[in-house]
């Protein structure tokens, strides 16, 4: 997917997309521990134990089966003195008013099921031998189960264990960036509660030294130990997840904030290489970093769970495979409610020696993620199916990105399907002083979804409504901003990233989404439905069959987005650049970097401000340069880019704005002395001159062709009735057109593109006529 970038463009491309990465890069929040270099687990089942571990999403065993004495596995029960009282109270309440799976889904409890649940819990209570979850987990082995009865579990013993204990230093390992303080797998074995309230360590010690430096190819965990707690199931025995609470912080905060309230440990429940792990019917709250963290695990199921007010992530899974999160409620996280980072790339971009067949590696379904900085996030997330979820009341509903690719295997992000979800009312201003969520990242308040440097993602059949800024955004991130020299890039090596490459924002499709209308038919417009940076040279991004409210139309920026003939001809889509949208990105860089995070500068970047509620459908109103200094700044950038000389001719006072210097092309905007083309070229139809011709032509022929196209494009436009003249066509200066075609024709798929078509697509934004 990587593209080489012409030398004349690389500085401009890097500048423009560095804006995006620096404007939204996570702030230096207090990090407790450096993460170790991570590797994708072997996707084949491990049959050294029976039944085999991994190789598929595990199936949850019923609560009733925990009473069986037949193998596989032993059941250990954890309880408090009042667990049965709490259970009966929960059952009575559920019989009366039902119980909540997630805020948008409630269930009833039948008399028969209530009776069975009480009977099972009575037997479990008689078998209870533990009062802390960690001790039951520690005593467990392969195929075992830990059943936790209703109650609040503060894990007193784990809380007392020192954090950053010098006695554990011998197990530290270098991180990807060379920091010597990462927590190795052996660290977690020997010091499980240094960082974690509850630790489920699935495999024994490494059988050999950790590779130093880390392997570039991250497929296969080096020297992985044998299964010691694979196929472990950890579950609550109550009516719902509300009945069993794992508290990593201050219990008096309940399910509310502030973020990481009273945190005692960085992670609530940590799962390390525990293939075949199942977690059900549990709530986890107030961890400093992650409420639930699943690492290097093949085969996991997180079902009917709730996570509240973590400092970073409600759930973080990393380099996982064969995973499912479902039936969940995630709220109050400073980064995101749900984060499947660097999932196995098992779809069409897969490493075929490792992943033999196409499949999704992870699925997130039937969850509500709300009141977070972002509902869903996934740096370098791959092969993930996100379906039938609700993302609402966040600052940003969903993000996939490559911003922090250093240390995240699998650059660039690739191949997610986002289907049949609801993205609505994501207008929570996490940056407001009254917010009970402390932002871990910067995000554009009022946005349903963005793809920030991702490839081949499918966004289809979703509802986007009442997002006051944007429904969905797409923009590219040049490789130089990921693996180039600091401060734009990183010193950490990033496999597959090349400083002179453009590897991201190709082949993304937005199909059959409903914009500005709820599933029940209520009209609730977005600020703008679709926004695209139209990054020069990006190909294959297509929008088609998206619909809006009756009598309205889908709103976009730019005004025209490529449909690619209904998605059948992706090669028709080539990014041509969009100065207004690039101005926004650059403005946010200036606003955040100069004016300070998170307030920003509302005149140059409004991302940290709550947008006004949209009043209705239709296209955005034109900029009024005199009424609003913020609009003036944007218009100044457009003028400085040379895109509307007629419009800007009377507005020269705008040009001294400091933002404008960031948009000046690396050449002088002007027409050059006329060049006479050879007769054979001047007589052939313009349609016969393509990018393939351009690549072989010398500079003289190229300039002559640009001038011929300009003469054609800027000719008079006549009406269809009589000889009435409507005006003149739009054109570009010779130098602008030369740079434009040099950039467009450098891309892999551009060979058959007609030069005059590429020119004509860009010229209306320049409005340069004779």
XYZ file of C-alpha atoms in Angstrom:
770
model
C 0.000 0.000 0.000
C 2.986 2.306 0.434
C 3.511 5.069 -2.121
C 6.698 6.958 -2.894
C 6.356 10.726 -2.721
C 7.972 13.057 -5.293
C 10.761 15.141 -3.826
C 8.997 18.395 -4.704
C 6.007 17.376 -2.612
C 7.488 15.642 0.400
C 8.038 18.777 2.464
C 4.523 20.038 1.817
C 2.921 16.654 2.485
C 4.813 16.191 5.695
C 3.873 19.650 6.894
C 0.197 19.280 6.186
C -0.283 15.914 7.837
C 2.067 16.619 10.688
C -0.674 19.034 11.631
C -3.068 16.192 12.228
C -0.718 14.065 14.268
C 0.541 16.888 16.455
C -2.899 18.314 16.982
C -4.287 15.075 18.361
C -1.279 13.205 19.707
C -1.925 12.014 23.273
C -0.836 14.415 25.937
C 1.939 13.386 28.292
C -0.418 11.952 30.890
C 1.183 10.288 33.862
C 2.202 6.816 32.724
C 2.856 4.315 35.488
C 4.700 1.663 33.508
C 6.414 1.371 30.152
C 4.965 -1.416 28.000
C 7.104 -4.265 26.731
C 7.673 -5.076 23.052
C 4.715 -7.267 22.109
C 4.212 -10.075 19.606
C 1.209 -11.633 17.900
C 0.380 -15.023 19.423
C 0.415 -18.128 17.240
C -3.137 -18.399 15.853
C -3.036 -22.202 15.929
C -4.603 -23.943 18.886
C -2.206 -25.095 21.585
C -3.087 -28.745 22.123
C -0.467 -29.397 24.762
C -3.468 -29.217 27.101
C -6.919 -30.750 26.675
C -9.146 -29.274 25.497
C -6.879 -27.200 23.250
C -6.342 -23.521 24.094
C -6.665 -20.717 21.544
C -7.173 -21.090 17.819
C -10.756 -19.807 18.124
C -12.978 -17.578 20.231
C -13.630 -19.541 23.436
C -17.165 -20.571 24.390
C -18.440 -19.520 27.784
C -19.461 -22.311 30.144
C -22.817 -21.868 31.851
C -22.950 -20.861 35.496
C -24.818 -24.064 36.315
C -21.946 -26.134 34.934
C -19.643 -24.674 37.604
C -21.251 -27.165 39.996
C -20.293 -30.168 37.868
C -17.576 -32.344 39.311
C -16.591 -33.808 35.993
C -13.563 -32.349 34.205
C -12.360 -30.193 32.626
C -11.298 -27.921 35.400
C -11.885 -27.119 39.038
C -14.225 -24.384 40.261
C -13.105 -21.973 42.961
C -15.747 -19.729 44.533
C -15.097 -16.243 45.898
C -17.670 -14.617 48.162
C -18.400 -12.163 50.965
C -20.510 -12.848 54.039
C -23.422 -10.926 52.588
C -23.209 -12.338 49.033
C -26.490 -14.276 49.321
C -28.310 -11.273 50.761
C -27.056 -9.148 47.881
C -28.007 -11.842 45.379
C -31.575 -12.106 46.686
C -31.974 -8.313 46.652
C -30.762 -8.166 43.063
C -33.099 -10.955 42.005
C -36.065 -9.229 43.659
C -35.286 -5.951 41.930
C -34.840 -7.643 38.554
C -38.156 -9.434 38.938
C -39.837 -6.098 39.568
C -38.184 -3.710 37.102
C -35.786 -5.856 35.076
C -32.025 -5.429 34.884
C -29.615 -3.597 32.643
C -27.167 -5.222 30.240
C -26.189 -1.772 28.965
C -27.977 1.584 29.077
C -29.895 0.928 25.860
C -30.768 -2.715 26.637
C -32.782 -3.949 29.607
C -33.892 -7.514 30.284
C -36.617 -9.074 32.385
C -36.053 -11.944 34.788
C -38.598 -14.744 34.713
C -39.763 -16.457 37.876
C -38.262 -19.780 36.754
C -34.876 -18.302 35.942
C -34.814 -16.352 39.190
C -35.493 -19.551 41.116
C -32.697 -21.407 39.316
C -30.239 -18.560 39.865
C -30.897 -18.482 43.609
C -30.547 -22.273 43.830
C -27.198 -22.287 42.001
C -25.866 -19.481 44.192
C -26.863 -21.311 47.374
C -24.727 -24.243 46.319
C -21.870 -21.969 45.272
C -22.000 -20.175 48.619
C -21.645 -23.472 50.455
C -18.549 -24.221 48.346
C -16.964 -20.773 48.873
C -13.384 -20.900 50.187
C -12.018 -17.531 49.017
C -12.722 -13.892 49.810
C -10.317 -12.324 47.323
C -10.312 -12.904 43.577
C -6.534 -12.829 43.134
C -5.945 -15.691 45.561
C -8.478 -17.869 43.746
C -6.897 -17.048 40.403
C -3.398 -17.757 41.702
C -4.490 -21.212 42.898
C -6.106 -22.000 39.529
C -4.640 -23.835 36.554
C -5.586 -24.809 33.010
C -9.338 -25.203 32.371
C -10.252 -23.970 35.864
C -12.976 -21.512 36.831
C -13.258 -18.713 39.338
C -16.846 -17.818 40.226
C -17.294 -14.550 42.123
C -20.502 -14.062 44.071
C -22.176 -10.639 44.491
C -20.194 -8.031 46.364
C -17.607 -5.267 46.191
C -14.060 -6.616 45.794
C -11.313 -4.193 46.755
C -8.634 -6.922 46.823
C -6.968 -5.803 50.021
C -3.882 -8.004 49.657
C -3.204 -6.773 46.095
C -3.620 -3.149 47.147
C -0.925 -3.560 49.771
C 1.671 -4.796 47.303
C 4.275 -2.148 46.404
C 4.197 -0.470 43.011
C 7.499 0.016 41.170
C 9.050 -2.378 43.664
C 12.894 -2.362 43.342
C 12.824 -6.065 44.175
C 11.187 -6.632 40.776
C 13.738 -4.622 38.762
C 15.597 -7.742 37.623
C 12.577 -8.653 35.485
C 12.386 -5.358 33.626
C 13.112 -5.390 29.893
C 13.843 -2.692 27.289
C 10.805 -1.195 25.567
C 10.632 -0.597 21.813
C 11.994 2.898 22.333
C 14.928 1.626 24.377
C 13.518 2.582 27.775
C 14.851 -0.097 30.141
C 11.793 -0.115 32.388
C 9.196 -2.201 30.511
C 7.380 -4.946 32.420
C 8.310 -8.296 30.907
C 6.115 -11.384 31.005
C 8.443 -12.776 33.663
C 7.924 -9.559 35.648
C 4.181 -10.220 35.672
C 4.765 -13.801 36.842
C 6.995 -12.810 39.759
C 5.329 -9.484 40.662
C 1.708 -9.870 39.513
C 0.284 -7.168 41.779
C 2.933 -4.522 41.289
C 0.759 -2.900 38.612
C -2.397 -5.023 38.724
C -5.252 -5.499 41.178
C -6.037 -8.928 39.692
C -3.549 -10.663 37.385
C -4.347 -13.708 35.238
C -0.980 -14.957 33.968
C -1.673 -17.686 31.432
C 1.791 -19.023 30.588
C 4.895 -19.867 32.521
C 8.292 -18.132 32.330
C 9.908 -17.478 28.986
C 12.028 -20.426 27.877
C 14.784 -18.150 26.574
C 15.944 -14.533 26.636
C 13.720 -11.762 25.323
C 15.000 -10.583 21.875
C 17.008 -7.393 22.189
C 16.483 -5.441 20.012
C 12.914 -6.641 19.429
C 12.247 -8.570 16.259
C 10.952 -6.531 13.334
C 8.577 -9.367 12.416
C 6.215 -9.592 15.374
C 4.455 -12.795 14.349
C 4.940 -15.411 17.037
C 5.798 -14.858 20.705
C 9.503 -15.669 21.167
C 10.283 -18.352 23.727
C 6.751 -18.515 25.123
C 6.351 -20.712 28.204
C 3.819 -23.501 28.566
C 0.160 -23.004 29.475
C -0.412 -22.741 33.222
C -3.781 -20.893 33.264
C -5.134 -21.294 29.745
C -8.885 -21.769 29.227
C -9.603 -19.981 32.523
C -13.115 -18.596 33.053
C -13.653 -15.749 35.536
C -17.293 -14.804 36.099
C -19.774 -13.166 38.411
C -22.709 -15.242 39.654
C -25.208 -12.396 39.987
C -28.130 -11.315 37.863
C -25.971 -8.847 35.937
C -22.525 -7.272 35.853
C -23.741 -4.748 38.442
C -23.690 -7.405 41.174
C -19.920 -8.081 41.188
C -17.672 -4.999 41.321
C -13.880 -5.095 41.129
C -12.808 -1.776 42.618
C -9.330 -0.477 41.716
C -9.890 2.922 43.309
C -12.333 4.761 45.528
C -15.512 2.776 46.091
C -17.361 5.868 47.349
C -17.343 7.237 43.773
C -19.659 4.390 42.767
C -19.884 4.036 38.996
C -19.058 7.713 38.602
C -16.008 9.898 38.316
C -13.679 11.579 38.402
C -11.311 9.598 36.196
C -9.342 6.933 38.087
C -10.889 8.140 41.350
C -8.657 7.107 44.240
C -6.765 4.635 42.052
C -4.564 2.110 43.865
C -3.402 0.103 40.870
C -2.792 0.836 37.211
C -4.840 -2.116 35.914
C -8.001 -3.642 37.326
C -7.904 -7.097 35.706
C -4.775 -7.960 33.714
C -4.725 -10.975 31.367
C -1.323 -11.991 29.983
C -0.961 -14.821 27.427
C -4.007 -16.540 28.895
C -5.261 -18.241 25.721
C -8.921 -19.214 25.851
C -9.780 -16.675 28.574
C -13.430 -15.866 29.392
C -14.614 -12.957 31.558
C -18.352 -12.581 32.241
C -20.802 -10.648 34.365
C -18.349 -8.331 36.144
C -17.906 -4.565 36.631
C -14.405 -3.021 36.915
C -13.823 0.600 37.995
C -11.311 3.410 38.546
C -7.982 1.890 37.495
C -5.253 4.408 36.823
C -4.705 3.192 33.261
C -6.901 0.272 32.154
C -9.826 -1.394 33.880
C -9.380 -4.571 31.810
C -6.167 -5.305 29.906
C -5.679 -8.374 27.678
C -2.172 -8.820 26.236
C -0.654 -11.316 23.743
C -3.646 -13.614 24.115
C -5.080 -15.921 21.445
C -8.736 -16.579 22.166
C -10.626 -14.341 24.576
C -14.290 -13.599 25.287
C -15.376 -10.570 27.331
C -19.133 -10.805 27.775
C -21.741 -8.909 29.814
C -19.237 -6.630 31.486
C -19.118 -2.984 32.554
C -16.140 -0.644 32.882
C -16.283 2.806 34.467
C -13.944 5.772 34.794
C -10.505 4.421 34.013
C -7.761 6.980 33.575
C -6.950 5.630 30.117
C -9.069 2.773 28.746
C -12.105 0.866 29.895
C -10.835 -2.192 28.027
C -7.483 -2.433 26.281
C -6.590 -5.495 24.244
C -3.201 -5.549 22.553
C -1.790 -7.827 19.835
C -4.746 -10.145 20.419
C -6.372 -12.702 18.151
C -9.634 -14.688 18.097
C -11.223 -12.134 20.436
C -14.748 -10.900 21.159
C -16.093 -8.086 23.355
C -19.870 -8.073 23.587
C -22.890 -6.975 25.658
C -20.964 -4.261 27.463
C -21.181 -0.800 28.975
C -18.069 1.411 28.871
C -18.096 4.940 30.273
C -15.884 7.646 31.731
C -12.489 6.799 30.241
C -9.900 9.489 29.602
C -8.927 7.883 26.284
C -11.531 5.380 25.115
C -14.111 2.990 26.450
C -13.002 0.148 24.164
C -9.546 -0.188 22.627
C -8.517 -3.227 20.548
C -5.034 -2.005 19.620
C -2.744 -3.699 17.082
C -5.086 -6.625 16.568
C -3.951 -9.423 14.289
C -4.080 -8.331 10.639
C -5.878 -11.422 9.413
C -7.844 -10.031 6.453
C -6.703 -9.219 2.895
C -3.427 -7.629 4.039
C -2.499 -10.616 6.183
C 0.872 -12.322 6.639
C -0.174 -15.507 4.860
C 2.506 -17.693 6.420
C 0.807 -17.004 9.739
C -2.854 -16.383 8.849
C -3.846 -18.934 6.236
C -7.406 -17.755 5.587
C -9.267 -14.436 5.606
C -11.126 -13.778 8.854
C -11.770 -11.077 11.423
C -9.349 -11.325 14.322
C -11.523 -9.391 16.781
C -15.181 -8.447 17.098
C -16.838 -5.735 19.194
C -20.612 -6.024 19.212
C -23.695 -5.013 21.171
C -21.897 -2.517 23.432
C -22.688 1.006 24.595
C -19.589 3.194 24.849
C -20.408 6.677 26.089
C -19.149 9.659 28.073
C -15.499 8.995 27.181
C -12.960 11.095 25.328
C -13.557 8.533 22.555
C -15.970 5.634 22.518
C -13.690 3.320 20.557
C -10.019 3.707 19.752
C -7.483 1.446 18.119
C -3.981 2.444 17.094
C -3.009 0.075 14.277
C -6.223 -1.869 14.858
C -6.629 -4.538 12.203
C -9.217 -6.984 10.986
C -11.755 -5.805 13.552
C -15.503 -6.078 13.083
C -17.352 -3.334 14.961
C -21.060 -3.978 14.701
C -24.397 -3.201 16.383
C -22.922 -0.879 18.993
C -23.973 2.543 20.253
C -21.317 5.263 20.487
C -22.800 8.387 22.064
C -22.067 11.253 24.448
C -18.330 11.020 23.767
C -16.147 13.814 22.444
C -15.297 11.517 19.501
C -17.341 8.391 18.869
C -14.734 6.182 17.192
C -11.153 6.560 16.045
C -8.692 4.322 14.273
C -5.271 5.869 13.879
C -1.538 5.428 13.385
C -0.500 8.382 15.539
C 1.272 6.299 18.149
C 2.420 3.506 15.856
C 5.897 3.419 17.443
C 5.640 0.511 19.867
C 2.418 -0.713 18.250
C 3.038 -3.612 15.843
C 1.322 -3.638 12.473
C 1.808 -0.235 10.831
C -0.246 0.896 8.979
C -3.774 0.371 10.317
C -5.809 -1.813 7.987
C -9.030 -3.606 7.271
C -11.706 -2.838 9.871
C -15.405 -3.141 9.132
C -17.658 -0.669 10.953
C -21.220 -1.770 10.269
C -24.736 -1.228 11.635
C -23.703 0.971 14.561
C -25.258 4.174 15.880
C -22.968 7.210 16.249
C -24.948 9.973 17.842
C -24.777 13.005 20.145
C -20.992 12.815 20.520
C -20.845 16.353 21.856
C -19.429 15.741 25.334
C -16.784 18.398 25.956
C -14.215 16.432 27.876
C -11.998 19.558 27.932
C -14.500 21.686 29.805
C -13.434 22.529 33.342
C -16.582 20.924 34.725
C -15.926 17.563 33.039
C -15.662 14.544 35.333
C -13.414 12.846 32.745
C -9.782 13.904 32.567
C -8.808 13.821 28.866
C -5.994 11.461 27.989
C -6.069 12.532 24.329
C -7.094 15.505 22.239
C -10.205 14.976 20.128
C -12.537 17.111 17.987
C -15.604 17.561 20.183
C -18.791 16.842 18.267
C -17.531 14.115 15.897
C -19.036 10.697 15.270
C -16.047 8.907 13.738
C -12.668 9.517 12.201
C -10.183 7.373 10.346
C -6.792 8.953 10.930
C -4.299 7.245 8.709
C -6.097 3.971 8.000
C -6.470 1.790 4.912
C -9.187 -0.421 3.449
C -11.731 0.231 6.160
C -15.423 -0.280 5.458
C -17.953 2.084 7.041
C -21.389 0.834 6.020
C -25.024 0.865 7.082
C -24.442 2.978 10.186
C -26.550 5.837 11.535
C -24.714 9.116 12.175
C -26.862 11.815 13.759
C -26.748 14.766 16.147
C -22.937 15.027 16.016
C -22.646 18.793 16.024
C -19.282 19.044 14.275
C -19.007 16.104 11.854
C -20.505 12.727 11.192
C -17.340 11.079 9.825
C -13.823 12.321 9.011
C -11.016 10.776 6.971
C -7.447 12.041 6.654
C -3.974 10.737 5.916
C -0.839 10.597 8.056
C 2.474 10.601 6.127
C 5.039 8.032 7.227
C 7.446 10.833 8.104
C 5.190 11.890 10.978
C 5.348 8.368 12.410
C 8.904 7.143 11.821
C 10.724 10.319 10.836
C 12.976 12.316 13.082
C 11.485 13.919 16.195
C 9.589 16.080 16.918
C 7.292 15.039 14.054
C 8.239 11.368 14.160
C 9.799 9.059 16.703
C 13.146 7.525 17.541
C 11.396 4.174 17.963
C 11.754 1.935 14.868
C 8.443 1.289 13.089
C 8.512 -1.724 10.740
C 6.924 -1.062 7.321
C 7.226 2.704 7.806
C 9.446 4.676 5.420
C 10.215 8.353 5.899
C 9.571 9.185 2.224
C 6.422 7.082 2.011
C 2.710 7.766 2.164
C 1.330 4.496 3.511
C -2.021 5.593 4.896
C -5.517 6.628 3.875
C -6.092 4.394 0.861
C -9.145 2.386 -0.107
C -11.598 3.464 2.591
C -15.261 3.069 1.682
C -18.332 4.796 3.165
C -21.432 3.013 1.903
C -25.177 3.090 2.640
C -24.913 5.098 5.847
C -27.856 7.157 7.087
C -26.835 10.691 7.949
C -28.736 13.055 10.221
C -31.587 10.660 10.976
C -32.019 8.344 13.973
C -33.049 4.687 13.515
C -36.566 5.736 14.569
C -36.695 8.341 11.809
C -36.146 11.478 13.890
C -34.245 14.162 11.972
C -31.151 15.197 13.964
C -28.579 16.683 11.580
C -24.828 16.514 11.933
C -22.758 19.667 11.555
C -21.313 18.217 8.336
C -21.916 14.604 7.393
C -18.615 13.680 5.708
C -15.239 15.452 5.871
C -12.123 14.464 3.900
C -8.704 16.071 3.669
C -8.470 14.826 0.053
C -4.792 14.258 0.650
C -2.850 14.600 -2.618
C -2.294 11.208 -4.170
C -4.482 9.131 -1.862
C -6.495 6.694 -3.967
C -9.492 4.434 -3.631
C -11.504 6.398 -1.046
C -15.168 6.244 -2.045
C -18.560 7.443 -0.757
C -21.783 6.075 -2.250
C -25.423 5.295 -1.483
C -25.339 7.363 1.699
C -28.672 8.993 2.456
C -30.042 11.862 4.502
C -33.401 13.027 5.802
C -36.244 13.442 3.290
C -35.890 16.754 1.506
C -32.294 17.218 2.647
C -29.005 16.113 1.178
C -25.830 14.644 2.560
C -23.440 17.473 3.435
C -19.765 17.077 2.653
C -16.459 18.867 2.723
C -15.182 19.080 -0.010
C -18.513 19.673 -1.708
C -17.996 16.702 -4.039
C -16.767 13.323 -2.827
C -15.910 10.532 -5.288
C -18.547 7.806 -5.553
C -16.262 5.584 -7.644
C -19.253 4.519 -9.773
C -21.007 3.098 -6.751
C -17.813 1.615 -5.379
C -17.131 -0.456 -8.486
C -14.187 1.647 -9.733
C -12.078 2.790 -6.755
C -9.263 3.859 -9.085
C -11.395 6.864 -10.059
C -10.788 8.390 -6.627
C -7.582 10.430 -6.316
C -7.012 13.022 -3.603
C -6.536 16.500 -5.070
C -5.900 18.418 -1.851
C -8.331 20.674 -0.040
C -6.919 23.948 1.240
C -9.820 24.785 3.549
C -9.640 21.448 5.339
C -5.861 21.604 5.424
C -6.237 25.071 6.938
C -8.285 23.558 9.719
C -5.639 20.954 10.445
C -2.857 23.524 10.460
C -4.989 25.852 12.557
C -5.427 23.130 15.150
C -1.681 22.599 15.223
C -1.198 26.295 15.923
C -4.090 26.457 18.359
C -3.010 23.504 20.443
C 0.729 24.031 20.285
C 0.829 27.807 20.680
C -2.214 28.486 22.830
C -1.885 25.400 24.990
C -3.762 22.160 25.505
C -6.642 21.724 25.927
C -7.997 25.241 25.536
C -6.505 25.807 22.096
C -7.260 28.980 20.213
C -10.895 29.212 19.119
C -9.933 31.438 16.194
C -7.504 28.921 14.702
C -8.937 25.649 16.037
C -12.340 24.995 17.554
C -11.846 21.291 18.266
C -11.781 21.792 22.035
C -14.948 23.911 21.876
C -18.481 22.538 21.839
C -19.905 23.288 18.375
C -23.235 24.995 17.975
C -26.119 22.634 17.508
C -26.956 22.367 13.779
C -30.246 23.996 12.883
C -31.029 21.826 9.884
C -29.816 20.182 6.707
C -28.303 21.745 3.646
C -24.834 22.921 2.765
C -22.701 25.040 5.104
C -23.046 28.797 4.725
C -20.207 30.665 2.992
C -17.470 32.129 5.145
C -18.007 35.703 6.219
C -14.502 37.089 6.448
C -15.486 40.303 8.177
C -17.874 38.950 10.778
C -15.699 36.313 12.460
C -11.937 36.405 13.011
C -11.879 32.610 12.902
C -13.473 32.606 9.465
C -11.038 35.253 8.377
C -8.133 33.030 9.332
C -9.530 30.182 7.281
C -10.205 32.415 4.286
C -6.711 33.864 4.596
C -5.279 30.383 4.265
C -7.341 29.774 1.152
C -6.143 33.012 -0.362
C -2.537 32.361 0.533
C -2.734 29.007 -1.215
C -3.680 30.800 -4.426
C -6.996 29.010 -4.701
C -9.392 31.886 -5.316
C -7.585 34.941 -6.715
C -10.785 36.602 -7.927
C -12.436 36.260 -4.529
C -9.304 37.170 -2.628
C -8.250 40.123 -4.785
C -10.201 42.554 -2.598
C -9.174 40.874 0.644
C -5.423 41.391 0.630
C -5.549 42.617 4.213
C -6.146 39.040 5.261
C -2.863 37.704 3.948
C -0.530 38.811 6.759
C -2.253 36.299 9.048
C 0.558 34.061 10.414
C -1.267 30.911 9.380
C -0.971 31.767 5.729
C 2.751 31.182 5.543
C 2.152 27.518 6.269
C 0.159 27.191 3.075
C 2.437 28.799 0.504
C 3.523 26.368 -2.141
C 7.228 25.815 -2.723
C 7.030 27.746 -5.993
C 5.889 31.143 -7.193
C 2.319 31.338 -8.485
C 2.576 32.639 -12.067
C 2.067 31.916 -15.741
C 5.195 31.246 -17.792
C 6.177 32.329 -21.340
C 4.155 30.465 -23.997
C 5.543 27.207 -25.355
C 4.739 26.022 -28.867
C 3.842 22.336 -28.907
C 4.782 20.129 -31.863
C 1.906 19.906 -34.333
C 1.300 16.209 -33.694
C 0.719 16.987 -30.011
C -1.286 20.147 -30.496
C -3.721 18.368 -32.849
C -4.392 15.206 -30.855
C -7.489 15.171 -28.590
C -6.773 16.266 -25.032
C -8.261 13.042 -23.750
C -5.350 11.066 -25.198
C -2.803 12.710 -22.889
C -2.602 10.790 -19.648
C -0.325 10.540 -16.637
C 1.633 7.892 -18.503
C 2.426 10.506 -21.151
C 3.277 13.060 -18.482
C 5.796 10.749 -16.835
C 7.719 10.403 -20.100
C 7.505 14.022 -21.294
C 10.237 16.607 -20.703
C 9.571 19.877 -18.897
C 9.039 21.824 -22.142
C 6.317 19.462 -23.366
C 4.732 19.409 -19.929
C 4.534 23.202 -19.807
C 3.122 23.372 -23.308
C 0.457 20.812 -22.381
C -0.466 22.735 -19.227
C -0.926 25.885 -21.293
C -3.042 24.040 -23.860
C -5.271 22.654 -21.097
C -5.532 26.124 -19.525
C -6.664 27.629 -22.816
C -9.318 24.932 -23.087
C -10.453 25.020 -19.449
C -10.776 28.806 -19.170
C -12.805 29.267 -22.341
C -16.242 30.877 -22.466
C -19.234 28.936 -21.097
C -22.300 29.436 -23.258
C -25.904 28.733 -22.393
C -28.053 26.174 -24.141
C -30.569 28.777 -25.299
C -29.342 31.106 -28.002
C -25.850 32.481 -27.529
C -26.182 33.787 -23.966
C -22.852 33.570 -22.195
C -22.719 32.328 -18.581
C -19.079 33.205 -17.968
C -15.689 31.557 -18.185
C -14.224 28.301 -17.007
C -11.783 27.994 -14.132
C -8.070 27.444 -14.492
C -4.768 27.267 -12.653
C -1.542 29.195 -12.988
C 1.119 27.347 -14.992
C 3.298 26.727 -11.955
C 0.348 25.546 -9.867
C -0.792 23.182 -12.608
C 2.696 21.789 -13.094
C 2.968 20.978 -9.417
C -0.567 19.573 -9.352
C -0.008 17.150 -12.240
C 3.435 16.150 -11.021
C 1.882 15.094 -7.727
C -1.227 13.394 -9.130
C 0.671 11.471 -11.802
C 3.223 10.124 -9.340
C 0.729 7.740 -7.748
C 0.630 4.061 -8.532
C -2.810 3.935 -10.167
C -2.623 7.259 -11.998
C -1.155 6.088 -15.328
C -4.435 6.017 -17.324
C -5.833 9.244 -15.829
C -6.432 12.013 -18.384
C -4.465 15.156 -17.575
C -7.280 17.545 -18.405
C -9.614 15.617 -16.067
C -7.243 15.984 -13.132
C -6.770 19.631 -14.002
C -10.494 20.218 -14.318
C -11.221 18.690 -10.930
C -8.858 21.104 -9.181
C -9.414 24.244 -11.257
C -12.873 25.248 -9.913
C -11.264 25.806 -6.537
C -8.795 28.230 -8.033
C -11.225 30.330 -10.099
C -8.436 31.661 -12.323
C -10.011 32.757 -15.614
C -8.725 35.165 -18.274
